[in-house]
Short mmCIF file of C-alpha atoms and ligand atoms in Angstrom, two decimals:
data_model
loop_
_atom_site.label_atom_id
_atom_site.label_comp_id
_atom_site.label_asym_id
_atom_site.label_seq_id
_atom_site.Cartn_x
_atom_site.Cartn_y
_atom_site.Cartn_z
CA MET A 635 -0.43 18.24 -5.66
CA ARG A 636 -3.47 16.20 -6.49
CA SER A 637 -6.87 17.56 -5.82
CA ARG A 638 -10.16 15.82 -5.51
CA VAL A 639 -10.78 16.56 -9.15
CA ASP A 640 -7.57 14.79 -10.22
CA ALA A 641 -8.41 11.77 -8.11
CA SER A 642 -11.75 11.23 -9.78
CA ARG A 643 -10.71 11.96 -13.37
CA GLY A 644 -11.28 9.15 -15.83
CA LEU A 645 -12.89 6.83 -13.29
CA ALA A 646 -15.08 3.98 -14.40
CA PRO A 647 -18.73 4.32 -13.39
CA ARG A 648 -19.57 2.85 -10.00
CA ALA A 649 -20.31 -0.83 -9.87
CA LEU A 650 -23.96 -1.64 -10.30
CA ARG A 651 -23.30 -5.01 -8.74
CA PRO A 652 -20.48 -5.61 -6.33
CA SER A 653 -18.05 -7.79 -8.21
CA PHE A 654 -14.68 -9.26 -7.29
CA PRO A 655 -11.95 -10.73 -9.47
CA GLU A 656 -11.45 -14.46 -9.77
CA GLY A 657 -9.05 -15.72 -7.09
CA PHE A 658 -9.79 -12.82 -4.73
CA LEU A 659 -8.31 -13.63 -1.31
CA TRP A 660 -11.15 -13.62 1.20
CA GLY A 661 -9.51 -13.92 4.58
CA ALA A 662 -9.50 -13.23 8.27
CA ALA A 663 -6.65 -11.83 10.36
CA THR A 664 -5.23 -12.28 13.85
CA SER A 665 -1.94 -11.58 15.60
CA ALA A 666 0.23 -13.72 17.82
CA TYR A 667 0.04 -11.87 21.12
CA GLN A 668 -3.68 -11.31 20.80
CA ILE A 669 -4.63 -14.98 20.43
CA GLU A 670 -1.85 -17.46 21.18
CA GLY A 671 -1.42 -17.53 24.96
CA SER A 672 1.17 -20.12 26.11
CA VAL A 673 3.64 -17.31 26.67
CA ASP A 674 6.11 -19.56 28.47
CA ALA A 675 5.73 -22.61 26.23
CA ASP A 676 8.52 -24.25 24.26
CA GLY A 677 11.20 -21.76 25.13
CA ARG A 678 9.40 -18.53 24.17
CA GLY A 679 11.11 -15.43 25.52
CA GLU A 680 9.45 -12.41 27.07
CA SER A 681 7.90 -9.77 24.81
CA ILE A 682 7.33 -6.08 25.53
CA TRP A 683 3.61 -6.83 25.83
CA ASP A 684 4.15 -9.45 28.56
CA ARG A 685 6.04 -6.81 30.52
CA PHE A 686 3.64 -3.96 29.74
CA CYS A 687 0.56 -5.96 30.79
CA ARG A 688 2.10 -6.59 34.20
CA GLU A 689 2.41 -2.86 34.89
CA PRO A 690 -0.60 -1.72 36.94
CA GLY A 691 -3.08 0.48 35.09
CA ARG A 692 -1.79 -0.21 31.59
CA ILE A 693 -4.60 -2.55 30.45
CA ARG A 694 -8.16 -1.47 31.01
CA ASP A 695 -9.42 -4.71 32.57
CA GLY A 696 -6.06 -5.84 33.88
CA GLY A 697 -5.94 -8.55 31.19
CA THR A 698 -2.81 -10.05 29.67
CA GLY A 699 -2.04 -12.28 26.70
CA ALA A 700 -0.98 -15.14 28.99
CA THR A 701 -3.91 -17.31 27.90
CA ALA A 702 -5.77 -15.17 25.35
CA CYS A 703 -7.64 -17.57 22.99
CA ASP A 704 -5.31 -20.45 23.82
CA HIS A 705 -4.73 -20.66 20.08
CA TYR A 706 -1.20 -22.04 20.54
CA ARG A 707 -2.79 -25.24 21.78
CA ARG A 708 -6.06 -25.07 19.84
CA TYR A 709 -4.78 -24.03 16.42
CA ARG A 710 -6.05 -27.19 14.73
CA GLU A 711 -9.57 -26.55 15.94
CA ASP A 712 -9.26 -22.92 14.78
CA VAL A 713 -8.03 -23.93 11.33
CA ALA A 714 -11.01 -26.30 11.08
CA ARG A 715 -13.29 -23.32 11.79
CA MET A 716 -11.56 -21.31 9.04
CA ALA A 717 -12.20 -24.19 6.66
CA GLU A 718 -15.88 -24.22 7.64
CA LEU A 719 -16.09 -20.58 6.60
CA GLY A 720 -14.38 -21.40 3.34
CA LEU A 721 -11.60 -18.88 4.01
CA LYS A 722 -9.22 -18.55 1.09
CA ALA A 723 -6.50 -16.98 3.22
CA TYR A 724 -5.50 -16.51 6.84
CA ARG A 725 -3.28 -13.67 8.05
CA PHE A 726 -1.40 -14.36 11.28
CA SER A 727 1.79 -13.07 12.84
CA VAL A 728 4.90 -14.81 14.06
CA ALA A 729 5.93 -14.01 17.63
CA TRP A 730 9.54 -12.84 17.43
CA PRO A 731 10.26 -13.96 21.03
CA ARG A 732 9.27 -17.53 20.15
CA VAL A 733 11.91 -17.60 17.43
CA PHE A 734 14.59 -15.48 19.13
CA PRO A 735 13.80 -15.60 22.86
CA THR A 736 16.50 -13.02 23.54
CA GLY A 737 15.97 -11.05 20.36
CA THR A 738 18.98 -12.26 18.53
CA GLY A 739 20.73 -15.65 18.11
CA PRO A 740 20.44 -18.50 19.04
CA VAL A 741 17.26 -19.56 17.24
CA ASN A 742 14.66 -21.50 19.21
CA PRO A 743 13.60 -24.30 16.84
CA ARG A 744 10.55 -25.22 18.93
CA GLY A 745 9.14 -21.75 18.35
CA LEU A 746 9.50 -22.14 14.60
CA ASP A 747 7.96 -25.60 14.76
CA PHE A 748 4.66 -24.18 15.96
CA TYR A 749 4.37 -22.00 12.86
CA ARG A 750 5.42 -24.91 10.64
CA ARG A 751 2.58 -26.98 12.06
CA LEU A 752 0.18 -24.07 11.59
CA VAL A 753 1.23 -23.53 7.96
CA ASP A 754 0.90 -27.26 7.26
CA ALA A 755 -2.58 -27.31 8.78
CA LEU A 756 -3.60 -24.34 6.63
CA ARG A 757 -2.14 -25.84 3.46
CA ALA A 758 -3.95 -29.12 4.16
CA ARG A 759 -7.20 -27.11 4.02
CA ALA A 760 -6.13 -25.10 0.97
CA ILE A 761 -6.01 -21.88 3.01
CA GLU A 762 -3.30 -19.45 1.87
CA PRO A 763 -1.11 -18.37 4.81
CA VAL A 764 -0.29 -14.65 4.91
CA VAL A 765 2.48 -14.09 7.43
CA THR A 766 3.04 -10.83 9.29
CA LEU A 767 6.53 -10.68 10.76
CA TYR A 768 5.99 -7.90 13.27
CA HIS A 769 2.67 -7.37 14.97
CA TRP A 770 3.98 -5.47 17.99
CA ASP A 771 5.53 -8.15 20.22
CA LEU A 772 9.18 -7.09 20.33
CA PRO A 773 11.44 -9.32 22.43
CA GLN A 774 11.87 -7.58 25.79
CA ALA A 775 15.61 -8.25 25.56
CA LEU A 776 15.77 -5.93 22.55
CA GLN A 777 13.70 -3.30 24.35
CA ASP A 778 16.19 -3.44 27.20
CA ARG A 779 18.83 -2.39 24.68
CA GLY A 780 16.76 0.51 23.37
CA GLY A 781 14.09 -1.22 21.28
CA TRP A 782 12.99 0.46 18.05
CA ALA A 783 14.64 3.70 19.15
CA ARG A 784 17.93 1.94 18.47
CA ARG A 785 19.12 1.50 14.90
CA ASP A 786 20.46 -2.00 15.49
CA THR A 787 16.91 -3.31 16.03
CA ALA A 788 16.32 -2.89 12.29
CA ALA A 789 19.21 -5.25 11.55
CA ARG A 790 17.93 -7.72 14.16
CA PHE A 791 14.53 -7.64 12.46
CA ALA A 792 16.04 -8.45 9.07
CA GLU A 793 17.80 -11.42 10.68
CA PHE A 794 14.49 -12.56 12.16
CA ALA A 795 12.77 -12.15 8.76
CA ALA A 796 15.42 -14.26 7.03
CA THR A 797 15.17 -16.98 9.70
CA VAL A 798 11.39 -17.25 9.45
CA ALA A 799 11.50 -17.17 5.65
CA ARG A 800 14.01 -20.03 5.63
CA ALA A 801 11.84 -22.09 7.98
CA LEU A 802 8.43 -21.40 6.42
CA GLY A 803 9.26 -20.35 2.88
CA ASP A 804 8.18 -23.64 1.30
CA GLY A 805 4.62 -23.17 2.50
CA VAL A 806 4.27 -19.39 2.60
CA ARG A 807 4.04 -17.10 -0.40
CA TYR A 808 2.67 -13.89 1.13
CA TRP A 809 4.78 -11.89 3.57
CA ILE A 810 4.05 -8.67 5.43
CA THR A 811 7.03 -7.05 7.12
CA LEU A 812 5.40 -4.73 9.67
CA ASN A 813 1.87 -4.18 10.90
CA GLU A 814 0.89 -0.54 11.39
CA PRO A 815 4.26 1.05 12.12
CA TRP A 816 2.43 4.34 12.80
CA VAL A 817 0.71 2.77 15.80
CA VAL A 818 3.97 1.25 17.02
CA ALA A 819 5.73 4.61 16.77
CA PHE A 820 3.10 6.97 18.09
CA VAL A 821 0.70 4.96 20.25
CA GLY A 822 3.63 3.08 21.80
CA HIS A 823 6.16 5.93 22.06
CA LEU A 824 4.26 9.24 21.98
CA PHE A 825 0.91 8.55 23.67
CA GLY A 826 2.39 5.78 25.81
CA GLU A 827 -0.79 3.73 25.52
CA HIS A 828 0.86 0.67 24.01
CA ALA A 829 4.04 -1.15 24.94
CA PRO A 830 6.63 0.03 25.76
CA GLY A 831 4.64 3.00 27.11
CA ILE A 832 7.01 5.86 26.24
CA ARG A 833 5.90 9.46 25.74
CA SER A 834 8.28 11.41 23.56
CA TRP A 835 8.11 12.91 20.07
CA ALA A 836 11.85 12.43 19.66
CA VAL A 837 11.68 8.72 20.51
CA ALA A 838 8.52 8.15 18.46
CA LEU A 839 10.06 9.69 15.34
CA ALA A 840 13.24 7.67 15.76
CA VAL A 841 11.11 4.54 16.16
CA ALA A 842 9.25 5.42 12.96
CA HIS A 843 12.51 5.81 11.10
CA HIS A 844 14.04 2.59 12.34
CA GLN A 845 10.91 0.68 11.42
CA LEU A 846 11.15 2.08 7.89
CA LEU A 847 14.71 0.89 7.74
CA ALA A 848 13.73 -2.48 9.23
CA HIS A 849 11.02 -2.86 6.61
CA GLY A 850 13.43 -2.23 3.75
CA LEU A 851 16.09 -4.54 5.15
CA ALA A 852 13.50 -7.26 5.70
CA VAL A 853 12.23 -6.93 2.12
CA ARG A 854 15.80 -7.52 0.94
CA ALA A 855 16.19 -10.48 3.28
CA LEU A 856 12.91 -12.00 2.09
CA ARG A 857 13.88 -11.56 -1.56
CA ALA A 858 17.21 -13.23 -0.85
CA GLU A 859 15.44 -16.23 0.69
CA GLY A 860 12.44 -16.54 -1.61
CA GLY A 861 13.55 -15.02 -4.88
CA GLY A 862 10.60 -14.37 -7.15
CA ARG A 863 8.35 -16.84 -5.32
CA PHE A 864 7.48 -14.45 -2.51
CA GLN A 865 4.89 -11.69 -2.56
CA VAL A 866 6.19 -9.13 -0.10
CA GLY A 867 4.39 -6.13 1.37
CA ILE A 868 3.89 -3.94 4.42
CA THR A 869 0.66 -3.09 6.21
CA LEU A 870 -0.05 0.59 6.81
CA ASP A 871 -3.12 1.73 8.73
CA GLN A 872 -4.94 4.40 6.75
CA VAL A 873 -7.35 6.96 8.08
CA ALA A 874 -9.80 8.68 5.74
CA VAL A 875 -9.08 12.29 6.65
CA ARG A 876 -11.72 14.96 6.05
CA PRO A 877 -11.68 18.65 6.87
CA ALA A 878 -14.40 19.73 9.32
CA THR A 879 -15.51 22.55 7.01
CA GLN A 880 -14.71 23.99 3.60
CA ASP A 881 -12.66 26.63 5.37
CA GLU A 882 -9.08 26.94 4.09
CA ALA A 883 -7.68 26.68 7.62
CA ASP A 884 -9.50 23.41 8.29
CA ALA A 885 -8.44 22.03 4.94
CA ALA A 886 -4.82 22.90 5.71
CA ALA A 887 -5.09 21.30 9.17
CA ALA A 888 -6.57 18.16 7.60
CA GLY A 889 -3.66 18.12 5.15
CA ARG A 890 -1.15 18.27 8.00
CA PHE A 891 -2.95 15.59 9.97
CA ASP A 892 -3.05 13.37 6.88
CA GLY A 893 0.67 14.01 6.42
CA TRP A 894 1.45 12.74 9.88
CA ARG A 895 -1.15 9.99 10.08
CA ASN A 896 -0.87 8.52 6.57
CA ARG A 897 1.94 10.01 4.48
CA TRP A 898 4.70 9.77 7.09
CA PHE A 899 4.92 6.09 6.12
CA LEU A 900 3.37 6.05 2.63
CA ASP A 901 5.90 8.51 1.24
CA PRO A 902 9.09 6.80 2.47
CA VAL A 903 7.85 3.31 1.52
CA LEU A 904 6.53 4.22 -1.91
CA ARG A 905 8.54 7.33 -2.86
CA GLY A 906 11.68 7.10 -0.78
CA ARG A 907 11.27 10.41 1.04
CA TYR A 908 9.54 11.97 4.01
CA PRO A 909 6.61 14.31 3.22
CA ALA A 910 8.16 17.67 2.39
CA ASP A 911 5.30 19.65 3.92
CA LEU A 912 5.58 17.85 7.28
CA TRP A 913 9.34 17.74 7.55
CA PRO A 914 9.76 21.34 8.74
CA LEU A 915 7.09 20.77 11.40
CA LEU A 916 8.40 17.48 12.77
CA ALA A 917 12.13 17.58 12.19
CA PRO A 918 12.71 20.07 15.06
CA LEU A 919 11.18 17.52 17.45
CA TRP A 920 13.98 14.98 17.05
CA ARG A 921 17.53 14.88 15.82
CA PRO A 922 17.19 13.35 12.39
CA ALA A 923 20.67 14.55 11.46
CA GLY A 924 22.34 11.63 13.21
CA LEU A 925 19.52 9.15 12.72
CA VAL A 926 18.52 9.51 9.10
CA ARG A 927 21.63 8.40 7.25
CA PRO A 928 22.28 8.74 3.54
CA GLY A 929 20.68 5.81 1.74
CA ASP A 930 18.19 4.94 4.50
CA LEU A 931 15.21 6.05 2.47
CA ASP A 932 16.40 4.13 -0.56
CA VAL A 933 16.36 1.07 1.68
CA ALA A 934 12.85 1.94 2.90
CA ARG A 935 11.67 2.25 -0.71
CA ALA A 936 12.53 -1.39 -1.49
CA ARG A 937 10.18 -2.65 -4.20
CA ILE A 938 7.09 -4.27 -2.73
CA ASP A 939 4.59 -6.54 -4.45
CA PHE A 940 1.53 -5.23 -2.66
CA LEU A 941 0.53 -2.69 -0.06
CA GLY A 942 -1.49 -3.90 2.92
CA VAL A 943 -4.11 -1.37 4.02
CA ASN A 944 -5.85 -1.56 7.38
CA TYR A 945 -8.94 0.61 7.59
CA TYR A 946 -11.36 1.14 10.45
CA SER A 947 -12.69 4.69 10.38
CA PRO A 948 -12.39 8.27 9.14
CA ALA A 949 -11.18 11.35 11.00
CA VAL A 950 -12.78 14.77 10.71
CA VAL A 951 -10.15 17.40 11.40
CA ARG A 952 -10.28 21.10 12.21
CA HIS A 953 -7.69 23.81 12.63
CA ALA A 954 -6.59 24.08 16.27
CA PRO A 955 -4.36 27.11 16.72
CA GLY A 956 -1.90 26.88 19.57
CA ARG A 957 -1.58 23.11 19.44
CA PRO A 958 1.86 22.41 18.06
CA PRO A 959 3.21 20.75 16.09
CA LEU A 960 0.23 20.08 13.81
CA GLU A 961 -2.32 22.67 14.99
CA ALA A 962 -4.97 20.16 14.07
CA GLU A 963 -7.66 18.48 16.11
CA VAL A 964 -9.77 15.39 15.40
CA LEU A 965 -13.44 15.99 16.21
CA SER A 966 -15.49 13.42 18.12
CA PRO A 967 -17.54 11.34 15.70
CA ARG A 968 -21.11 12.50 15.23
CA GLY A 969 -22.74 9.55 13.47
CA PRO A 970 -22.88 5.86 14.45
CA VAL A 971 -19.83 4.43 16.20
CA THR A 972 -18.53 0.99 17.15
CA ALA A 973 -17.82 -0.18 20.70
CA MET A 974 -14.35 1.35 20.28
CA GLY A 975 -16.01 4.72 19.69
CA TRP A 976 -14.81 4.69 16.09
CA ALA A 977 -17.06 6.27 13.44
CA ILE A 978 -18.64 3.85 11.00
CA ASP A 979 -18.05 5.01 7.44
CA PRO A 980 -17.57 2.54 4.58
CA GLY A 981 -17.00 5.38 2.12
CA GLY A 982 -13.77 6.06 3.99
CA LEU A 983 -12.43 2.68 2.89
CA ALA A 984 -13.10 3.48 -0.77
CA GLN A 985 -11.50 6.88 -0.17
CA VAL A 986 -8.23 5.48 1.18
CA LEU A 987 -8.03 2.80 -1.53
CA LEU A 988 -8.60 5.39 -4.28
CA ARG A 989 -6.09 7.72 -2.68
CA VAL A 990 -3.33 5.13 -2.59
CA HIS A 991 -4.12 4.04 -6.14
CA HIS A 992 -4.14 7.53 -7.62
CA GLU A 993 -1.37 9.17 -5.64
CA TYR A 994 1.03 6.26 -5.11
CA GLY A 995 -0.01 3.59 -7.60
CA PRO A 996 -1.31 1.90 -9.46
CA LEU A 997 -0.19 -0.96 -7.25
CA PRO A 998 -1.72 -4.18 -5.91
CA ILE A 999 -3.45 -3.63 -2.57
CA MET A 1000 -4.73 -6.01 0.07
CA VAL A 1001 -7.16 -4.83 2.72
CA THR A 1002 -5.31 -6.65 5.49
CA GLU A 1003 -7.67 -5.57 8.30
CA ASN A 1004 -11.20 -4.23 8.50
CA GLY A 1005 -13.81 -4.95 11.12
CA ALA A 1006 -15.65 -3.68 14.16
CA ALA A 1007 -16.20 -4.31 17.86
CA PHE A 1008 -19.75 -4.44 19.17
CA PRO A 1009 -21.06 -5.57 22.55
CA ASP A 1010 -21.87 -9.15 21.57
CA ARG A 1011 -23.64 -11.41 24.05
CA TRP A 1012 -23.84 -15.17 24.14
CA ASP A 1013 -26.72 -16.81 25.98
CA GLY A 1014 -25.88 -20.37 25.06
CA GLU A 1015 -27.44 -20.39 21.57
CA PRO A 1016 -25.59 -21.97 18.65
CA VAL A 1017 -25.12 -18.60 16.90
CA VAL A 1018 -24.43 -15.16 18.39
CA ASP A 1019 -26.56 -12.52 16.74
CA ASP A 1020 -24.47 -9.53 15.59
CA PRO A 1021 -26.50 -7.55 13.06
CA GLN A 1022 -24.36 -4.44 13.48
CA ARG A 1023 -21.20 -6.29 12.49
CA VAL A 1024 -22.95 -7.85 9.48
CA ALA A 1025 -24.00 -4.36 8.39
CA TYR A 1026 -20.52 -2.95 9.01
CA LEU A 1027 -18.75 -5.68 7.06
CA ASP A 1028 -21.29 -5.71 4.24
CA GLY A 1029 -20.97 -1.96 3.76
CA HIS A 1030 -17.18 -2.14 3.72
CA VAL A 1031 -17.03 -5.11 1.36
CA ARG A 1032 -19.26 -3.12 -1.04
CA ALA A 1033 -16.90 -0.17 -0.66
CA VAL A 1034 -14.05 -2.44 -1.78
CA ALA A 1035 -16.13 -3.50 -4.79
CA ASP A 1036 -16.72 0.18 -5.51
CA ALA A 1037 -12.98 0.88 -5.46
CA ILE A 1038 -12.32 -2.13 -7.72
CA ALA A 1039 -14.95 -0.89 -10.17
CA ARG A 1040 -13.07 2.42 -10.23
CA GLY A 1041 -9.88 0.71 -11.23
CA VAL A 1042 -8.14 -0.02 -7.91
CA ASP A 1043 -6.24 -3.32 -7.96
CA VAL A 1044 -7.49 -4.88 -4.72
CA ARG A 1045 -6.39 -8.50 -4.37
CA GLY A 1046 -7.77 -9.48 -0.98
CA TYR A 1047 -9.87 -8.53 2.04
CA PHE A 1048 -9.25 -9.74 5.61
CA VAL A 1049 -11.78 -9.38 8.38
CA TRP A 1050 -10.35 -8.32 11.71
CA SER A 1051 -10.72 -10.70 13.36
CA LEU A 1052 -11.25 -14.44 13.15
CA LEU A 1053 -11.81 -14.64 16.91
CA ASP A 1054 -12.62 -12.26 19.73
CA ASN A 1055 -9.24 -11.59 21.31
CA PHE A 1056 -6.98 -9.46 23.49
CA GLU A 1057 -7.51 -5.92 22.24
CA TRP A 1058 -4.24 -4.42 23.57
CA ALA A 1059 -4.75 -1.62 26.11
CA ARG A 1060 -8.51 -2.23 25.98
CA GLY A 1061 -8.13 -5.81 27.21
CA TYR A 1062 -10.84 -8.37 26.55
CA GLY A 1063 -13.77 -5.91 26.49
CA PRO A 1064 -13.97 -5.17 22.75
CA ARG A 1065 -15.05 -8.16 20.66
CA PHE A 1066 -14.04 -8.05 17.00
CA GLY A 1067 -14.39 -11.73 16.11
CA LEU A 1068 -16.38 -13.61 13.52
CA PHE A 1069 -16.38 -16.21 16.31
CA TYR A 1070 -17.38 -15.34 19.82
CA VAL A 1071 -14.88 -16.64 22.38
CA ASP A 1072 -16.26 -17.64 25.75
CA TYR A 1073 -12.98 -17.14 27.60
CA PRO A 1074 -13.66 -19.31 30.69
CA SER A 1075 -14.43 -22.38 28.56
CA GLN A 1076 -12.47 -21.27 25.45
CA ARG A 1077 -15.49 -22.28 23.44
CA ARG A 1078 -15.83 -20.64 20.01
CA VAL A 1079 -19.36 -19.79 18.91
CA PRO A 1080 -20.02 -18.56 15.38
CA LYS A 1081 -21.61 -15.14 15.07
CA ALA A 1082 -24.16 -14.36 12.37
CA SER A 1083 -21.37 -12.40 10.68
CA ALA A 1084 -19.40 -15.64 10.28
CA LEU A 1085 -22.34 -17.22 8.47
CA TRP A 1086 -22.78 -14.08 6.39
CA TYR A 1087 -19.06 -14.16 5.49
CA ARG A 1088 -19.26 -17.80 4.46
CA GLU A 1089 -21.94 -16.85 1.92
CA VAL A 1090 -19.93 -13.90 0.64
CA ILE A 1091 -16.90 -16.11 0.10
CA ALA A 1092 -18.93 -18.85 -1.59
CA ARG A 1093 -20.47 -16.26 -3.94
CA ASN A 1094 -17.23 -14.29 -4.37
CA GLY A 1095 -18.97 -11.12 -3.19
CA PRO A 1096 -22.05 -9.94 -1.33
CA ASP A 1097 -25.47 -10.80 -2.69
CA ALA A 1098 -26.07 -8.21 -5.39
CA SER A 1099 -29.81 -8.71 -5.30
CA VAL A 1100 -30.07 -7.73 -1.62
CA PRO A 1101 -29.47 -4.15 -0.55
CA SER A 1102 -26.67 -3.70 1.96
CA PRO A 1103 -27.99 -3.90 5.53
CA GLY A 1104 -25.62 -1.05 6.29
CA GLY A 1105 -26.73 1.11 3.37
CA GLN A 1106 -24.85 1.55 0.12
CA ALA A 1107 -21.26 2.65 0.43
CA GLU A 1108 -20.63 6.26 -0.45
CA PRO A 1109 -18.28 6.78 -3.33
CA GLY A 1110 -14.77 7.51 -2.14
CA ARG A 1111 -13.65 11.09 -1.84
CA ALA A 1112 -10.05 12.06 -1.95
CA PRO A 1113 -9.11 14.27 0.98
CA ARG A 1114 -8.52 17.90 0.14
CA ARG A 1115 -4.89 18.43 0.75
CA PRO A 1116 -3.68 21.93 0.03
CA SER A 1117 -0.11 21.30 1.09
CA GLY A 1118 1.02 18.03 -0.43
CA PRO A 1119 4.62 17.09 -1.13
CA PRO A 1120 6.06 18.48 -4.35
CA ALA A 1121 5.51 16.20 -7.32
C1 FCB B 1765 -5.40 -2.68 14.56
C2 FCB B 1765 -4.43 -3.75 14.99
C3 FCB B 1765 -5.07 -5.04 15.40
C4 FCB B 1765 -6.33 -4.81 16.19
C5 FCB B 1765 -7.25 -3.85 15.45
C6 FCB B 1765 -8.56 -3.59 16.14
O1 FCB B 1765 -4.83 -1.43 14.77
O2 FCB B 1765 -3.53 -4.02 13.94
O3 FCB B 1765 -4.13 -5.78 16.14
O4 FCB B 1765 -6.04 -4.38 17.45
O5 FCB B 1765 -6.59 -2.63 15.26
#
C-alpha cells in the first residue's frame, strides 16, 4: 500500500513558473451526441440517448440531442473557430449508430464519410484529431439485445473500432476506446440517471466488466489496423478523494469510495485485476462467476500508450455506517462550486495525476477533459464575459504544470468543452463551452475564456508573470488509503 509519504518521496520542487513541454497538445473536447444533431441524417440509426430523451422526465429541461449545436452541418465553421484559437488538438467522438445503424453489419458509409470530412478539415488546419470511439451513444438495436450487460456487445464494439480505424486511420493517430466507463456503468445502470436508465448493482457491475473487455478487444483491433502508428488509450474519470477527517473510520470509508470510484477501472486496465479490497464488498452484488471468464482481465490489461484522465472535482468522504455496500458518504461541497454544484479545487487535478503516476505509472497521461459550467449570459456583445471559467481553467492548467514539475508525464490538456452543448440529463442549462452557443440562431460567440485559452496556447502555458486569477494551485495530495490492493 502506498501512503501519502510514498507518493511525495523524491519529488522535484514545485514549478516556480508553469512550464509545459514542447509539442504539448492543447485541445478542446466534445462528443457526438452532445453537439452533432442531425440524428436522422445520412442513414444514422437510433441511439440509446435518442430513446432516453423521449421518455418523459428523464432530461431536466425536456431537451434532446436532435439539433444540439447543429455541428453535423456546421463542422467547417466550428473547425475554423478551433483554428482561430490555435488549438493543437481536437477530441471528438464517433457516433456508433452513424457507422452501424443497427449496431452490427452492414456498415453505413455515409456515416463514416462525415468523420472523414471532419478529419480532413482538421488536418487542413494542422489540428491533431483525437478520436473517442464510445462516448455513450450505444445503438438502440444493441440495447434491445441487452446492451452492455451482454457480453457480445464487447465483440460488437471491437468490430466498430476496427471499422472506424480502417476508415480514418490515415488521418488519425490518437485513439481513445471508451469515455468514462464508470459513468456508463453506474450513472446509466445503477442510478438510472443516464441512458438506458437502469437501476441495479448486478447490471451495473456486469456493464463495467463488459466495457473492460470491450476496451481490451478494441485496443487489439486498433493495433491490428494501425500497427505502431496509433497511440491508443482509454479515458477514465478520476475523482480526488479525501477523507472528511483524520479519523481512521473516515479514512477507511474514503479508501473504499476511491476503490469503487477510481480503482474499479484503473486496476483492471493497468494491473489486470479488480481491487482486492473492494472485491469482497461488490462481488456478492452480482454473479461474477459466470461473467468474469478466465483471461478477461488479461484482455482488459492490453498495453496502452497513454491514459486519458477526466477531472472536474474532488469528493470529501465520511464513514456512513448502515449504508451498504460501501458505508461511505460524499459530503456536500463547502467551498466554491460550479453551476453543476461541483466543488472547485485545482489541487485535486494535481492529486489525481500524481496518484496515477506514482501508483500505476510512470505512464503518459492526457487530461482529456477539464472545465466548468457557469451561468453565462449573452447580451449581444462580441465576447461573453466569463471570469469564473477563466479562473477555473487557469488554476487547473497551473495544477497540470505543477504535476509536470513533479515528474508526471502529461502530454496534453483538453478543455471541456469547445462549445456549450447538451449536458445529458441536465439538458441545455449548464454551459461548459469556450464558445457560447445561442441555440435559436446557432450563433457561436467567443467567451473571454476562449481568448484567454488562445493566449495560453500561443505561449505554451499561462502567463508566469501574472498570478492565477483563481489562486495558485495547491500541491497535490495523495489520498490516504488504508486498505489498498496488495502490492
Ligand atoms: C463528463 C462527460 C462529458 C461532459 C462533462 C461535463 O463526465 O464525459 O460528456 O458531460 O462530464
